[in-house]
PDB file of C-alpha atoms in Angstrom:
ATOM      1  CA  MET A1451     142.649 185.110  19.864  1.00 84.00           C
ATOM      2  CA  GLN A1452     143.222 187.145  16.665  1.00 90.00           C
ATOM      3  CA  ILE A1453     142.870 190.857  16.806  1.00 90.00           C
ATOM      4  CA  LYS A1454     143.795 194.293  14.473  1.00 93.00           C
ATOM      5  CA  ASP A1455     146.017 197.017  15.907  1.00 96.00           C
ATOM      6  CA  GLN A1456     146.040 200.436  14.799  1.00 97.00           C
ATOM      7  CA  LEU A1457     147.308 199.754  11.592  1.00 96.00           C
ATOM      8  CA  GLN A1458     144.684 197.316  11.055  1.00 96.00           C
ATOM      9  CA  ARG A1459     147.844 193.899  11.203  1.00 96.00           C
ATOM     10  CA  VAL A1460     146.276 191.170  12.650  1.00 95.00           C
ATOM     11  CA  LEU A1461     148.490 189.451  15.129  1.00 95.00           C
ATOM     12  CA  ASN A1462     147.226 186.157  17.201  1.00 91.00           C
ATOM     13  CA  PHE A1463     147.201 185.466  20.115  1.00 92.00           C
ATOM     14  CA  LYS A1464     146.857 181.876  21.612  1.00 90.00           C
ATOM     15  CA  ASP A1465     145.917 182.712  24.646  1.00 92.00           C
ATOM     16  CA  THR A1466     146.039 186.222  27.131  1.00 95.00           C
ATOM     17  CA  PRO A1467     150.000 187.422  26.798  1.00 96.00           C
ATOM     18  CA  LYS A1468     150.746 187.533  30.457  1.00 95.00           C
ATOM     19  CA  ARG A1469     154.636 189.442  29.706  1.00 98.00           C
ATOM     20  CA  ILE A1470     154.204 192.760  28.391  1.00 98.00           C
ATOM     21  CA  VAL A1471     157.464 194.955  27.095  1.00 98.00           C
ATOM     22  CA  CYS A1472     156.010 198.904  26.230  1.00 98.00           C
ATOM     23  CA  LEU A1473     158.089 200.198  24.375  1.00 98.00           C
ATOM     24  CA  VAL A1474     155.832 203.856  25.072  1.00 98.00           C
ATOM     25  CA  PRO A1475     156.211 205.494  28.735  1.00 97.00           C
ATOM     26  CA  SER A1476     151.917 207.497  27.974  1.00 97.00           C
ATOM     27  CA  ILE A1477     151.311 202.905  27.736  1.00 98.00           C
ATOM     28  CA  THR A1478     152.935 201.527  30.637  1.00 98.00           C
ATOM     29  CA  GLU A1479     151.083 204.273  32.831  1.00 98.00           C
ATOM     30  CA  LEU A1480     148.290 202.792  30.982  1.00 98.00           C
ATOM     31  CA  ILE A1481     148.922 199.584  31.234  1.00 98.00           C
ATOM     32  CA  CYS A1482     149.775 199.587  34.952  1.00 98.00           C
ATOM     33  CA  ASP A1483     145.924 202.419  35.459  1.00 98.00           C
ATOM     34  CA  LEU A1484     144.872 199.162  33.635  1.00 98.00           C
ATOM     35  CA  GLY A1485     145.709 196.797  36.386  1.00 97.00           C
ATOM     36  CA  LEU A1486     148.364 195.286  34.475  1.00 98.00           C
ATOM     37  CA  GLU A1487     151.399 196.650  36.170  1.00 97.00           C
ATOM     38  CA  THR A1488     152.257 192.529  36.587  1.00 97.00           C
ATOM     39  CA  SER A1489     152.159 191.170  33.951  1.00 97.00           C
ATOM     40  CA  LEU A1490     155.397 194.126  32.884  1.00 98.00           C
ATOM     41  CA  VAL A1491     158.344 192.992  31.740  1.00 98.00           C
ATOM     42  CA  GLY A1492     160.119 195.757  30.582  1.00 98.00           C
ATOM     43  CA  VAL A1493     160.175 199.165  29.686  1.00 98.00           C
ATOM     44  CA  THR A1494     162.316 201.801  28.662  1.00 98.00           C
ATOM     45  CA  LYS A1495     164.434 204.301  30.516  1.00 96.00           C
ATOM     46  CA  PHE A1496     161.615 208.122  29.650  1.00 96.00           C
ATOM     47  CA  CYS A1497     158.779 205.782  31.682  1.00 96.00           C
ATOM     48  CA  VAL A1498     158.376 207.499  34.190  1.00 95.00           C
ATOM     49  CA  HIS A1499     155.179 206.838  35.722  1.00 95.00           C
ATOM     50  CA  PRO A1500     154.378 205.227  37.799  1.00 96.00           C
ATOM     51  CA  HIS A1501     157.040 206.389  39.231  1.00 94.00           C
ATOM     52  CA  HIS A1502     158.821 203.300  40.989  1.00 95.00           C
ATOM     53  CA  ILE A1503     158.384 201.097  37.589  1.00 95.00           C
ATOM     54  CA  MET A1504     162.003 201.746  36.349  1.00 93.00           C
ATOM     55  CA  LYS A1505     162.889 199.582  39.747  1.00 92.00           C
ATOM     56  CA  ASN A1506     160.214 196.829  39.508  1.00 92.00           C
ATOM     57  CA  VAL A1507     161.055 196.002  35.996  1.00 96.00           C
ATOM     58  CA  THR A1508     163.674 195.432  33.583  1.00 97.00           C
ATOM     59  CA  VAL A1509     164.622 198.240  31.019  1.00 98.00           C
ATOM     60  CA  VAL A1510     165.625 197.678  27.666  1.00 98.00           C
ATOM     61  CA  GLY A1511     166.321 200.849  26.042  1.00 96.00           C
ATOM     62  CA  GLY A1512     164.841 204.092  25.440  1.00 96.00           C
ATOM     63  CA  THR A1513     161.620 204.509  22.466  1.00 95.00           C
ATOM     64  CA  LYS A1514     164.314 204.649  19.437  1.00 94.00           C
ATOM     65  CA  GLN A1515     167.393 202.655  20.272  1.00 95.00           C
ATOM     66  CA  VAL A1516     166.039 198.908  22.634  1.00 96.00           C
ATOM     67  CA  HIS A1517     168.244 195.975  23.686  1.00 97.00           C
ATOM     68  CA  TYR A1518     166.760 193.205  21.874  1.00 97.00           C
ATOM     69  CA  ASP A1519     169.241 190.755  23.946  1.00 97.00           C
ATOM     70  CA  LYS A1520     167.545 192.646  26.155  1.00 98.00           C
ATOM     71  CA  ILE A1521     163.820 192.016  25.275  1.00 98.00           C
ATOM     72  CA  ARG A1522     164.477 188.145  23.984  1.00 98.00           C
ATOM     73  CA  ALA A1523     165.175 187.006  27.542  1.00 98.00           C
ATOM     74  CA  LEU A1524     162.523 188.242  29.515  1.00 98.00           C
ATOM     75  CA  ASN A1525     160.816 185.967  26.746  1.00 98.00           C
ATOM     76  CA  PRO A1526     157.901 188.290  26.146  1.00 98.00           C
ATOM     77  CA  GLY A1527     153.814 187.490  24.803  1.00 97.00           C
ATOM     78  CA  ILE A1528     153.183 190.604  23.683  1.00 98.00           C
ATOM     79  CA  ILE A1529     155.353 194.060  23.136  1.00 98.00           C
ATOM     80  CA  LEU A1530     153.450 197.670  21.900  1.00 98.00           C
ATOM     81  CA  CYS A1531     154.368 199.560  20.638  1.00 98.00           C
ATOM     82  CA  ASN A1532     154.011 203.335  19.106  1.00 97.00           C
ATOM     83  CA  LYS A1533     154.049 204.617  14.898  1.00 96.00           C
ATOM     84  CA  GLU A1534     155.449 207.386  15.756  1.00 93.00           C
ATOM     85  CA  GLU A1535     157.782 207.259  18.802  1.00 94.00           C
ATOM     86  CA  ASN A1536     159.310 203.601  17.963  1.00 96.00           C
ATOM     87  CA  THR A1537     160.318 203.634  13.879  1.00 95.00           C
ATOM     88  CA  LYS A1538     159.242 201.273  11.379  1.00 95.00           C
ATOM     89  CA  GLU A1539     162.526 199.267  11.272  1.00 96.00           C
ATOM     90  CA  MET A1540     162.375 198.016  15.050  1.00 96.00           C
ATOM     91  CA  THR A1541     158.732 196.920  15.839  1.00 96.00           C
ATOM     92  CA  GLN A1542     159.805 194.787  12.751  1.00 96.00           C
ATOM     93  CA  ASP A1543     163.643 193.236  13.718  1.00 97.00           C
ATOM     94  CA  LEU A1544     160.821 193.572  17.708  1.00 97.00           C
ATOM     95  CA  GLU A1545     158.333 191.359  15.644  1.00 96.00           C
ATOM     96  CA  ALA A1546     161.036 188.887  15.142  1.00 96.00           C
ATOM     97  CA  ILE A1547     160.814 188.500  19.442  1.00 97.00           C
ATOM     98  CA  ALA A1548     156.369 188.278  19.933  1.00 97.00           C
ATOM     99  CA  PRO A1549     153.580 189.830  18.867  1.00 97.00           C
ATOM    100  CA  VAL A1550     153.998 193.252  18.137  1.00 98.00           C
ATOM    101  CA  HIS A1551     151.102 195.137  19.103  1.00 98.00           C
ATOM    102  CA  ILE A1552     151.407 199.571  16.847  1.00 98.00           C
ATOM    103  CA  SER A1553     149.188 202.288  17.992  1.00 97.00           C
ATOM    104  CA  ASP A1554     148.675 205.387  15.991  1.00 96.00           C
ATOM    105  CA  MET A1555     147.578 208.279  17.415  1.00 95.00           C
ATOM    106  CA  GLU A1556     146.292 211.422  16.802  1.00 93.00           C
ATOM    107  CA  THR A1557     142.933 212.348  18.405  1.00 96.00           C
ATOM    108  CA  ILE A1558     140.721 210.930  21.804  1.00 96.00           C
ATOM    109  CA  ALA A1559     139.326 208.849  19.848  1.00 97.00           C
ATOM    110  CA  ASP A1560     141.670 206.795  18.806  1.00 97.00           C
ATOM    111  CA  CYS A1561     143.235 207.337  22.905  1.00 97.00           C
ATOM    112  CA  LEU A1562     139.512 205.498  23.971  1.00 98.00           C
ATOM    113  CA  GLU A1563     139.780 202.895  20.741  1.00 98.00           C
ATOM    114  CA  LEU A1564     143.212 201.947  22.236  1.00 98.00           C
ATOM    115  CA  ILE A1565     142.117 201.263  25.214  1.00 98.00           C
ATOM    116  CA  LYS A1566     139.157 199.168  24.102  1.00 97.00           C
ATOM    117  CA  MET A1567     141.205 196.690  22.417  1.00 96.00           C
ATOM    118  CA  TYR A1568     143.412 196.832  25.415  1.00 97.00           C
ATOM    119  CA  GLY A1569     140.497 196.214  27.789  1.00 97.00           C
ATOM    120  CA  ASP A1570     140.452 192.656  24.662  1.00 96.00           C
ATOM    121  CA  ILE A1571     143.110 191.773  24.133  1.00 96.00           C
ATOM    122  CA  PHE A1572     144.141 191.737  28.530  1.00 97.00           C
ATOM    123  CA  ASN A1573     140.774 191.005  29.296  1.00 96.00           C
ATOM    124  CA  CYS A1574     140.423 193.594  31.622  1.00 97.00           C
ATOM    125  CA  SER A1575     137.602 194.634  29.485  1.00 96.00           C
ATOM    126  CA  GLU A1576     135.729 196.267  32.810  1.00 97.00           C
ATOM    127  CA  THR A1577     138.355 198.359  33.859  1.00 98.00           C
ATOM    128  CA  SER A1578     139.149 199.891  30.648  1.00 98.00           C
ATOM    129  CA  TYR A1579     135.260 200.551  30.096  1.00 98.00           C
ATOM    130  CA  ASN A1580     135.002 202.713  33.293  1.00 98.00           C
ATOM    131  CA  LEU A1581     138.228 203.964  31.944  1.00 98.00           C
ATOM    132  CA  ILE A1582     136.918 204.944  28.656  1.00 98.00           C
ATOM    133  CA  SER A1583     133.835 207.093  31.271  1.00 98.00           C
ATOM    134  CA  LYS A1584     136.057 208.512  33.414  1.00 97.00           C
ATOM    135  CA  ILE A1585     138.527 210.591  29.761  1.00 98.00           C
ATOM    136  CA  LYS A1586     134.204 210.705  28.373  1.00 98.00           C
ATOM    137  CA  GLU A1587     133.252 212.527  30.855  1.00 97.00           C
ATOM    138  CA  ALA A1588     136.316 215.118  31.507  1.00 97.00           C
ATOM    139  CA  ALA A1589     136.251 215.761  27.578  1.00 97.00           C
ATOM    140  CA  SER A1590     132.877 216.270  27.420  1.00 97.00           C
ATOM    141  CA  ASP A1591     132.803 218.852  30.721  1.00 97.00           C
ATOM    142  CA  PHE A1592     136.073 219.984  29.731  1.00 97.00           C
ATOM    143  CA  ARG A1593     134.448 221.346  25.765  1.00 96.00           C
ATOM    144  CA  GLU A1594     131.691 223.011  27.885  1.00 97.00           C
ATOM    145  CA  PHE A1595     134.322 225.060  30.133  1.00 96.00           C
ATOM    146  CA  ILE A1596     135.696 226.449  26.222  1.00 96.00           C
ATOM    147  CA  LYS A1597     133.238 227.130  24.502  1.00 95.00           C
ATOM    148  CA  ILE A1598     133.390 231.071  26.074  1.00 93.00           C
ATOM    149  CA  GLN A1599     137.572 230.654  26.225  1.00 92.00           C
ATOM    150  CA  PRO A1600     138.859 233.282  23.907  1.00 92.00           C
ATOM    151  CA  LYS A1601     140.635 231.328  20.923  1.00 94.00           C
ATOM    152  CA  ARG A1602     144.607 232.491  21.443  1.00 95.00           C
ATOM    153  CA  LYS A1603     146.748 231.899  17.764  1.00 97.00           C
ATOM    154  CA  VAL A1604     149.958 229.974  19.847  1.00 97.00           C
ATOM    155  CA  SER A1605     153.390 228.293  19.386  1.00 97.00           C
ATOM    156  CA  TYR A1606     154.472 224.860  20.652  1.00 98.00           C
ATOM    157  CA  PHE A1607     157.770 224.340  20.871  1.00 98.00           C
ATOM    158  CA  ILE A1608     159.342 220.823  21.820  1.00 98.00           C
ATOM    159  CA  TRP A1609     163.148 221.332  21.375  1.00 97.00           C
ATOM    160  CA  LYS A1610     165.308 223.442  21.502  1.00 96.00           C
ATOM    161  CA  ASP A1611     168.587 224.104  18.477  1.00 94.00           C
ATOM    162  CA  PRO A1612     167.505 223.619  16.388  1.00 95.00           C
ATOM    163  CA  TRP A1613     164.439 225.171  17.533  1.00 97.00           C
ATOM    164  CA  MET A1614     160.976 223.160  16.245  1.00 97.00           C
ATOM    165  CA  VAL A1615     157.718 222.968  16.779  1.00 98.00           C
ATOM    166  CA  ALA A1616     154.493 221.193  17.013  1.00 97.00           C
ATOM    167  CA  ALA A1617     152.647 221.279  13.711  1.00 97.00           C
ATOM    168  CA  ASN A1618     150.835 219.537  11.967  1.00 95.00           C
ATOM    169  CA  ASP A1619     149.240 216.073  12.587  1.00 93.00           C
ATOM    170  CA  THR A1620     149.473 215.595  15.209  1.00 95.00           C
ATOM    171  CA  PHE A1621     148.249 214.723  18.760  1.00 96.00           C
ATOM    172  CA  VAL A1622     149.370 217.843  20.536  1.00 97.00           C
ATOM    173  CA  ASN A1623     147.675 220.296  17.422  1.00 97.00           C
ATOM    174  CA  TYR A1624     144.888 218.143  18.010  1.00 97.00           C
ATOM    175  CA  LEU A1625     144.757 218.638  21.903  1.00 97.00           C
ATOM    176  CA  LEU A1626     145.399 222.770  21.945  1.00 98.00           C
ATOM    177  CA  SER A1627     142.591 223.105  19.253  1.00 97.00           C
ATOM    178  CA  LEU A1628     140.411 221.834  22.018  1.00 97.00           C
ATOM    179  CA  ASN A1629     142.260 224.074  23.501  1.00 97.00           C
ATOM    180  CA  ASN A1630     140.688 226.568  22.147  1.00 96.00           C
ATOM    181  CA  PHE A1631     143.966 227.638  20.614  1.00 97.00           C
ATOM    182  CA  GLU A1632     144.813 227.760  16.747  1.00 97.00           C
ATOM    183  CA  ASN A1633     148.286 226.721  15.860  1.00 97.00           C
ATOM    184  CA  ALA A1634     150.893 229.116  14.726  1.00 96.00           C
ATOM    185  CA  PHE A1635     152.519 226.947  11.454  1.00 96.00           C
ATOM    186  CA  GLN A1636     149.054 224.521  11.130  1.00 92.00           C
ATOM    187  CA  ASN A1637     149.978 224.602   7.458  1.00 94.00           C
ATOM    188  CA  LYS A1638     153.331 222.891   8.060  1.00 95.00           C
ATOM    189  CA  SER A1639     153.880 218.887   8.626  1.00 94.00           C
ATOM    190  CA  ARG A1640     154.467 216.921  12.464  1.00 93.00           C
ATOM    191  CA  TYR A1641     157.170 218.253  14.323  1.00 96.00           C
ATOM    192  CA  PRO A1642     159.617 221.195  11.721  1.00 97.00           C
ATOM    193  CA  GLU A1643     162.629 223.025  12.356  1.00 96.00           C
ATOM    194  CA  ILE A1644     161.902 227.078  12.447  1.00 93.00           C
ATOM    195  CA  SER A1645     163.879 229.994  11.686  1.00 89.00           C
ATOM    196  CA  LEU A1646     164.090 232.875  14.475  1.00 91.00           C
ATOM    197  CA  ASP A1647     165.550 234.922  12.323  1.00 90.00           C
ATOM    198  CA  LYS A1648     161.602 236.809  11.731  1.00 91.00           C
ATOM    199  CA  THR A1649     159.406 237.801  14.600  1.00 94.00           C
ATOM    200  CA  TYR A1650     155.386 236.393  14.534  1.00 95.00           C
ATOM    201  CA  PRO A1651     154.052 239.264  16.255  1.00 96.00           C
ATOM    202  CA  ASP A1652     150.551 237.807  15.384  1.00 95.00           C
ATOM    203  CA  VAL A1653     150.541 235.135  17.652  1.00 96.00           C
ATOM    204  CA  ASP A1654     149.794 235.366  21.475  1.00 94.00           C
ATOM    205  CA  LEU A1655     151.211 232.721  23.512  1.00 96.00           C
ATOM    206  CA  VAL A1656     154.248 230.844  23.282  1.00 97.00           C
ATOM    207  CA  LEU A1657     154.021 227.289  24.437  1.00 97.00           C
ATOM    208  CA  LEU A1658     157.405 226.029  25.921  1.00 98.00           C
ATOM    209  CA  SER A1659     156.701 222.223  26.443  1.00 98.00           C
ATOM    210  CA  SER A1660     158.906 220.297  29.060  1.00 97.00           C
ATOM    211  CA  GLU A1661     159.424 217.161  27.443  1.00 94.00           C
ATOM    212  CA  PRO A1662     161.107 216.415  25.302  1.00 94.00           C
ATOM    213  CA  TYR A1663     163.612 219.313  25.447  1.00 96.00           C
ATOM    214  CA  PRO A1664     162.919 220.638  29.227  1.00 97.00           C
ATOM    215  CA  PHE A1665     162.136 224.012  28.985  1.00 98.00           C
ATOM    216  CA  LYS A1666     163.055 225.808  32.050  1.00 97.00           C
ATOM    217  CA  GLU A1667     161.991 229.380  32.818  1.00 96.00           C
ATOM    218  CA  LYS A1668     165.744 231.322  31.230  1.00 96.00           C
ATOM    219  CA  HIS A1669     164.967 230.095  28.439  1.00 96.00           C
ATOM    220  CA  LYS A1670     161.884 232.515  27.445  1.00 96.00           C
ATOM    221  CA  SER A1671     164.584 234.946  27.772  1.00 94.00           C
ATOM    222  CA  LEU A1672     165.739 233.045  24.132  1.00 94.00           C
ATOM    223  CA  ILE A1673     162.690 234.226  22.752  1.00 95.00           C
ATOM    224  CA  TYR A1674     161.254 237.162  23.523  1.00 93.00           C
ATOM    225  CA  GLN A1675     162.226 239.050  20.395  1.00 94.00           C
ATOM    226  CA  GLN A1676     160.862 237.240  18.411  1.00 96.00           C
ATOM    227  CA  PHE A1677     157.459 237.024  19.573  1.00 96.00           C
ATOM    228  CA  PRO A1678     156.906 240.199  20.175  1.00 96.00           C
ATOM    229  CA  ASN A1679     153.080 240.095  21.403  1.00 95.00           C
ATOM    230  CA  ALA A1680     152.782 237.137  22.803  1.00 95.00           C
ATOM    231  CA  LYS A1681     152.591 235.661  26.686  1.00 95.00           C
ATOM    232  CA  ILE A1682     155.611 232.951  27.277  1.00 96.00           C
ATOM    233  CA  LEU A1683     154.665 230.036  29.128  1.00 96.00           C
ATOM    234  CA  LEU A1684     156.167 226.588  30.946  1.00 96.00           C
ATOM    235  CA  VAL A1685     154.195 223.410  29.858  1.00 97.00           C
ATOM    236  CA  ASP A1686     153.355 220.199  31.262  1.00 97.00           C
ATOM    237  CA  GLY A1687     154.221 218.456  28.115  1.00 97.00           C
ATOM    238  CA  GLU A1688     152.997 214.412  29.048  1.00 97.00           C
ATOM    239  CA  MET A1689     149.359 216.738  29.754  1.00 97.00           C
ATOM    240  CA  PHE A1690     149.594 217.955  25.997  1.00 97.00           C
ATOM    241  CA  SER A1691     151.189 215.145  24.643  1.00 96.00           C
ATOM    242  CA  TRP A1692     150.262 212.199  26.328  1.00 95.00           C
ATOM    243  CA  TYR A1693     148.141 209.647  25.610  1.00 92.00           C
ATOM    244  CA  GLY A1694     146.108 206.826  27.551  1.00 92.00           C
ATOM    245  CA  SER A1695     144.980 207.750  31.297  1.00 96.00           C
ATOM    246  CA  ARG A1696     147.111 210.859  31.383  1.00 95.00           C
ATOM    247  CA  LEU A1697     143.912 212.168  29.815  1.00 96.00           C
ATOM    248  CA  VAL A1698     142.044 211.742  32.574  1.00 95.00           C
ATOM    249  CA  LEU A1699     144.303 214.031  34.178  1.00 96.00           C
ATOM    250  CA  ALA A1700     145.095 216.807  30.108  1.00 97.00           C
ATOM    251  CA  PHE A1701     142.209 218.380  31.182  1.00 97.00           C
ATOM    252  CA  ASP A1702     141.625 219.575  34.520  1.00 96.00           C
ATOM    253  CA  TYR A1703     144.879 220.762  34.230  1.00 97.00           C
ATOM    254  CA  PHE A1704     143.781 222.170  30.544  1.00 97.00           C
ATOM    255  CA  LYS A1705     140.619 223.809  33.057  1.00 96.00           C
ATOM    256  CA  THR A1706     143.818 225.038  35.019  1.00 94.00           C
ATOM    257  CA  LEU A1707     145.381 226.651  32.360  1.00 94.00           C
ATOM    258  CA  HIS A1708     142.701 228.768  31.659  1.00 93.00           C
ATOM    259  CA  ARG A1709     141.527 230.032  34.359  1.00 89.00           C
ATOM    260  CA  ASN A1710     144.525 230.380  36.406  1.00 78.00           C
ATOM    261  CA  VAL A1711     147.827 231.473  33.999  1.00 73.00           C
ATOM    262  CA  LEU A1712     145.512 233.053  30.579  1.00 73.00           C
ATOM    263  CA  ASN A1713     142.192 235.155  31.859  1.00 64.00           C
TER     264      ASN A1713
END
């Protein structure tokens, strides 16, 4: 079997891979939701969904650094990585152990493409098709809902010390745009560090993400002077940055955010 990943790299398999190492938290959740949990043999310490997964599966490190000896000992048939979350050097080194499938996420279309790929690779096409249908339906329903919501200028913080935001060319920014949010830092790329030495009076909404930095209520007071006209909210970072099956939940979360918090 010959397949391509989302970087158009060609991978070859004699049979359906039965032993999966996944180094991407949101993809670990997706793999389980595709009915493949029993095939998972290795995950990262950040793979928190499903909640029990780290009790049942070997933890091989993080998303940026892994224990190659642990992965090698698991004898994986495939290693699942992501262009943004895992380093290029890591994926190259892992290729000496097993075929490495790399995802690349910018839009919902990319997410749906990945789910179809996994359906083909792991022989679970019917389950993947059903999941794709659920996401398409939820996304379509949300697009109708958002048509009547006002446009807001937002800043989405992902880190503190240094203060960093999600800017253009990110999946977060894509989901912000779906929510009718104009990113105040869309003229910047990826995850820039920003200065709080100035004020941003034109920003309507500041979103403090729960990940990768775990922002809490106490952090609101640290930036309210820089955003004098903005509402400052804590938001679930998984809903704004996890792809795959998390999207089924994300659109309902966004609706609740608009209905109960922003209106």
